[in-house]
Structures are given as structure tokens and as C-alpha cells.
CSV table of C-alpha atoms and ligand atoms in Angstrom, one decimal:
chain,number,residue,atom,x,y,z
A,109,MET,CA,21.9,43.2,49.9
A,110,PRO,CA,25.1,45.2,50.0
A,111,VAL,CA,28.0,43.7,48.0
A,112,PRO,CA,30.9,42.8,50.2
A,113,GLY,CA,33.7,45.3,49.9
A,114,SER,CA,31.6,47.9,48.2
A,115,SER,CA,31.4,51.3,49.9
A,116,PRO,CA,28.0,52.2,51.3
A,117,ALA,CA,26.0,54.5,49.0
A,118,LYS,CA,22.7,56.1,49.6
A,119,PRO,CA,20.0,56.5,47.0
A,120,PHE,CA,20.2,59.7,45.1
A,121,THR,CA,18.9,61.4,41.9
A,122,ALA,CA,21.1,63.1,39.4
A,123,GLU,CA,20.0,65.6,36.7
A,124,LEU,CA,21.1,65.3,33.1
A,125,GLY,CA,21.4,68.3,30.8
A,126,PHE,CA,20.3,66.8,27.5
A,127,ALA,CA,21.8,69.5,25.3
A,128,SER,CA,24.9,70.3,27.3
A,129,GLY,CA,25.8,66.8,28.7
A,130,SER,CA,26.0,68.2,32.3
A,131,LEU,CA,25.4,65.9,35.2
A,132,THR,CA,24.6,67.3,38.6
A,133,PRO,CA,26.0,66.2,41.0
A,134,HIS,CA,29.1,64.7,39.5
A,135,ARG,CA,32.2,63.0,41.0
A,136,ALA,CA,34.7,64.2,38.3
A,137,THR,CA,35.0,65.6,34.8
A,138,PHE,CA,37.3,64.5,32.0
A,139,VAL,CA,38.6,66.1,28.9
A,140,ARG,CA,40.3,64.4,25.9
A,141,ARG,CA,42.3,66.5,23.6
A,142,LEU,CA,43.6,65.6,20.1
A,143,SER,CA,47.2,65.3,21.3
A,144,GLU,CA,46.2,62.5,23.6
A,145,MET,CA,44.7,60.4,20.8
A,146,ALA,CA,46.3,61.6,17.6
A,147,GLY,CA,47.3,58.0,16.7
A,148,ALA,CA,43.7,56.9,16.7
A,149,TYR,CA,43.0,58.6,13.4
A,150,GLY,CA,43.7,57.0,10.0
A,151,ASP,CA,45.4,60.2,8.6
A,152,ALA,CA,48.3,60.7,10.9
A,153,ALA,CA,49.6,63.6,8.8
A,154,ALA,CA,46.3,65.5,9.2
A,155,ALA,CA,46.5,65.0,13.0
A,156,ARG,CA,50.1,66.3,13.0
A,157,ALA,CA,49.1,69.3,10.9
A,158,ILE,CA,46.4,70.4,13.3
A,159,LEU,CA,48.7,70.1,16.3
A,160,ALA,CA,51.5,71.9,14.4
A,161,THR,CA,49.3,75.0,14.3
A,162,GLY,CA,49.5,75.1,18.1
A,163,ASP,CA,45.9,74.1,18.3
A,164,ASP,CA,45.0,71.1,20.5
A,165,PRO,CA,41.2,70.8,20.1
A,166,VAL,CA,39.0,69.2,22.8
A,167,VAL,CA,37.7,66.1,21.0
A,168,TYR,CA,35.4,65.1,23.8
A,169,ALA,CA,34.7,65.7,27.5
A,170,GLY,CA,32.2,64.5,30.1
A,171,TYR,CA,31.0,64.1,33.6
A,172,ASP,CA,31.1,61.1,35.9
A,173,GLY,CA,28.2,60.2,38.1
A,174,ASP,CA,29.0,60.2,41.8
A,175,VAL,CA,29.2,56.4,42.2
A,176,PRO,CA,32.2,54.2,43.4
A,177,GLU,CA,34.1,52.2,40.8
A,178,GLU,CA,33.3,48.9,42.6
A,179,PRO,CA,31.6,45.6,41.9
A,180,GLY,CA,27.9,45.8,42.4
A,181,HIS,CA,27.6,49.5,41.4
A,182,LEU,CA,26.6,50.9,38.0
A,183,LEU,CA,28.8,53.7,36.8
A,184,PHE,CA,27.3,56.3,34.6
A,185,ARG,CA,29.1,59.0,32.6
A,186,THR,CA,28.0,61.6,30.1
A,187,THR,CA,30.2,62.3,27.1
A,188,ILE,CA,30.1,65.3,24.7
A,189,ILE,CA,31.9,64.7,21.5
A,190,ASN,CA,32.6,68.0,19.6
A,191,PRO,CA,31.9,68.2,15.9
A,192,GLY,CA,35.0,68.1,13.7
A,193,THR,CA,37.3,66.0,11.6
A,194,VAL,CA,40.9,64.9,11.4
A,195,GLY,CA,41.4,64.9,7.6
A,196,SER,CA,38.0,63.6,6.6
A,197,GLU,CA,37.5,61.2,9.6
A,198,PHE,CA,35.0,62.4,12.1
A,199,PHE,CA,35.9,63.2,15.8
A,200,MET,CA,35.4,60.1,17.9
A,201,THR,CA,36.3,58.5,21.2
A,202,ARG,CA,39.5,56.4,21.7
A,203,GLY,CA,37.4,53.3,22.1
A,204,HIS,CA,38.0,50.4,24.4
A,205,HIS,CA,37.3,46.9,25.6
A,206,HIS,CA,36.3,46.4,29.2
A,207,VAL,CA,38.9,44.7,31.3
A,208,ARG,CA,36.2,42.4,32.6
A,209,ASP,CA,33.9,41.5,29.7
A,210,SER,CA,30.6,43.1,30.7
A,211,ALA,CA,27.8,44.9,28.9
A,212,GLU,CA,27.1,48.7,28.7
A,213,PHE,CA,24.3,50.8,27.3
A,214,TYR,CA,24.2,54.2,25.8
A,215,LEU,CA,21.4,56.7,25.7
A,216,GLY,CA,21.5,59.3,23.0
A,217,MET,CA,20.7,62.8,24.3
A,218,SER,CA,21.6,65.3,21.6
A,219,GLY,CA,23.3,65.3,18.2
A,220,GLU,CA,23.9,62.4,15.9
A,221,GLY,CA,26.5,59.7,15.7
A,222,THR,CA,27.5,56.2,15.1
A,223,MET,CA,28.7,53.5,17.5
A,224,LEU,CA,31.3,51.2,16.1
A,225,MET,CA,31.5,47.8,17.9
A,226,GLU,CA,33.8,44.8,17.3
A,227,SER,CA,33.8,41.5,19.0
A,228,ARG,CA,37.0,39.7,20.1
A,229,ASP,CA,36.7,37.4,17.1
A,230,GLY,CA,36.4,40.3,14.7
A,231,GLU,CA,32.7,40.6,14.1
A,232,PHE,CA,31.7,44.2,13.4
A,233,ALA,CA,28.5,46.1,14.1
A,234,ALA,CA,27.5,49.7,13.8
A,235,GLU,CA,24.5,51.4,15.4
A,236,THR,CA,23.1,54.9,15.1
A,237,LEU,CA,23.2,57.0,18.2
A,238,VAL,CA,20.6,59.8,18.2
A,239,PRO,CA,18.3,61.3,20.9
A,240,SER,CA,16.1,58.6,22.6
A,241,ALA,CA,18.1,55.7,21.1
A,242,VAL,CA,19.4,53.2,23.6
A,243,VAL,CA,22.3,51.2,22.2
A,244,TYR,CA,23.3,47.9,23.9
A,245,VAL,CA,26.9,46.8,23.9
A,246,PRO,CA,27.2,43.1,24.7
A,247,PRO,CA,30.0,41.8,26.8
A,248,GLY,CA,33.2,41.3,24.9
A,249,TRP,CA,32.6,44.0,22.2
A,250,ALA,CA,35.0,46.9,21.9
A,251,HIS,CA,33.1,50.2,21.3
A,252,ARG,CA,33.9,53.6,19.9
A,253,THR,CA,31.5,56.5,19.3
A,254,VAL,CA,31.8,58.9,16.4
A,255,ASN,CA,30.1,62.3,16.0
A,256,THR,CA,28.8,62.3,12.4
A,257,GLY,CA,26.9,65.6,12.8
A,258,GLY,CA,27.6,69.3,12.9
A,259,THR,CA,26.7,69.7,16.5
A,260,PRO,CA,28.0,68.2,19.7
A,261,LEU,CA,27.0,64.5,20.2
A,262,VAL,CA,25.8,64.1,23.8
A,263,PHE,CA,25.1,60.7,25.4
A,264,LEU,CA,24.9,58.8,28.7
A,265,ALA,CA,26.7,55.5,29.2
A,266,VAL,CA,26.0,53.0,32.0
A,267,TYR,CA,28.4,50.2,32.8
A,268,TYR,CA,29.6,48.0,35.7
A,269,GLY,CA,31.6,49.4,38.5
A,270,ASP,CA,34.4,47.0,37.9
A,271,ALA,CA,34.2,46.9,34.1
A,272,GLY,CA,37.5,48.8,33.6
A,273,HIS,CA,38.9,50.4,30.4
A,274,ASP,CA,41.3,48.4,28.2
A,275,TYR,CA,42.6,50.7,25.5
A,276,ALA,CA,45.6,48.6,24.5
A,277,SER,CA,44.0,46.3,22.0
A,278,VAL,CA,42.2,49.2,20.2
A,279,GLU,CA,45.4,51.2,20.1
A,280,ARG,CA,47.3,48.2,18.7
A,281,SER,CA,45.0,47.4,15.8
A,282,GLY,CA,42.1,49.9,15.8
A,283,PHE,CA,38.6,49.1,14.5
A,284,SER,CA,38.0,47.5,11.1
A,285,ARG,CA,35.9,50.5,10.0
A,286,ARG,CA,36.3,54.3,10.1
A,287,VAL,CA,33.6,56.9,9.6
A,288,HIS,CA,34.5,59.7,7.2
A,289,ARG,CA,32.8,62.8,5.9
A,290,GLY,CA,31.8,62.0,2.3
A,291,GLU,CA,30.3,64.2,-0.3
A,292,ALA,CA,26.8,62.9,0.3
A,293,GLY,CA,27.2,62.4,4.1
A,294,PRO,CA,28.9,60.1,6.5
A,295,GLU,CA,30.7,57.1,4.9
A,296,MET,CA,31.8,54.0,6.6
A,297,ARG,CA,35.1,52.8,5.1
A,298,LEU,CA,37.3,49.8,5.8
A,299,ALA,CA,40.4,50.7,7.8
A,300,ALA,CA,43.9,49.7,6.6
A,301,SER,CA,44.0,47.4,9.7
A,302,GLY,CA,41.5,46.6,12.4
A,303,LEU,CA,40.7,44.3,15.3
A,304,GLY,CA,39.4,41.9,12.8
A,305,GLY,CA,42.6,41.8,10.8
A,306,ALA,CA,43.7,43.6,7.6
A,307,ALA,CA,41.0,45.0,5.4
A,308,GLY,CA,40.7,47.3,2.4
B,38,M6P,C1,31.4,56.5,27.3
B,38,M6P,C2,31.7,55.3,28.1
B,38,M6P,C3,32.9,55.6,29.0
B,38,M6P,C4,34.0,56.1,28.1
B,38,M6P,C5,33.7,57.3,27.3
B,38,M6P,C6,34.8,57.8,26.4
B,38,M6P,O1,31.0,57.5,28.1
B,38,M6P,O2,31.9,54.2,27.3
B,38,M6P,O3,33.2,54.4,29.7
B,38,M6P,O4,35.2,56.3,29.0
B,38,M6P,O5,32.5,56.9,26.5
B,38,M6P,O6,35.3,56.7,25.6
B,38,M6P,P1,36.8,56.2,25.7
B,38,M6P,O7,37.0,55.8,27.2
B,38,M6P,O8,36.8,55.1,24.8
B,38,M6P,O9,37.6,57.3,25.3
B,39,ZN,ZN1,32.7,50.8,27.8
């Protein structure tokens, strides 16, 4: 049954490039550079130092499936997070809540990473995102994805057409944990402040 108000859409098939993150066909592409999210990183001086060199690295980019952003549809988007760090903190997405609390799932396609998730009452969870892993984000959990490897982290995300992105709460207080490059590998550290309150 068609959902009232939704635009008519015909069945179609899209093709995923598991290594590149390409999506064919796609409705749009997006690119997120460091200058657009420098405040997300714990080490603000390290972010400023990178930008001061005149470099503005692409932290992540992706492709949107050709689906309307309307109730009843499922949006799907690939994301490619480049390898890298700001100070010792790994490259990551801005992270968001959905405007309308609703679930999402991620399929790992290439590379290795960690998904940080935090509920509205401050409960924290982390899941490993690797090829073939399907990570479920329940309604009401903010989510951020971190590339902990040395190659691009590529994944597919599927979410409701009317989920919406709410970045404000994450920008205000961040997540309670950050993922850093440690001597023996990735390390999860308590952030100075987070959605769940002060920690550390
Ligand atoms: C995934 C999905 C998208 C999201 C993207 C980048 O593909 O969760 O909805 O936009 O990651 O994350 P962010 O919007 O937090 O920068
Ligand atoms: Zn989401």
C-alpha cells in the first residue's frame, strides 16, 4: 500500500562497490572535510594545526541511494571514512541522533572500525564494524563511526525516510568515549565530557 504523501517510486536495484563505497545509481554525493567538523575532536589544537598548513582533508564522503526522504521509504547511504587521525584520535563521522527516534542498521563492506552509540539517558555501547558485520542501532541511540584501521572504512547505512539528522546534541556534549591510536592498537578513552555527563 502506498504511504499517503509519499512520492511514487518504482522497484529498482542498485549496485554497491564494496571496496570503493560507490553506489550506482545514486541521487547525490556528500563530502565532509575536517574544517566542517574540527570541533568534534578532543584535541582542538591538533585540528587547528592541520588546517593551518592549508590542508583540509576529506574525513569522509559517500553516496545517497535514489530514494525520497519521506515516511514509508528506507534511505540508504554508503560512507567512506578515510584513514587518519587528529592528534591521536581516529577520523570519524560527526555523529547524530535522529530527529524522529528510529532504528538504523549498518553493513560493513571494507576496512575496520568501531561504532560508538549512546542512549538519551547516557548508556554507552560500542560495536566493531568490519566486512559482513551488520550493526543495529536502536531508536534513541546517537551513533558515530570511527575508522580504526589503515585503509578506508566503507559501510552501508539504512534508515527511515523521515528519520532526520540531529547534530546539535552531539555537538553540545559529544560522546562519552573517544577512540585513539594507542601503542598497541586502538584505545577507547573516556572523553572530558560526553552525552552521559562528565567523565575522566
Ligand atoms: C551513515 C548514516 C548517515 C550519516 C553518515 C555520516 O551513512 O548514519 O545517516 O549521515 O553515516 O554520519 P554523520 O551524518 O553523523 O556525519
Ligand atoms: Zn543515523
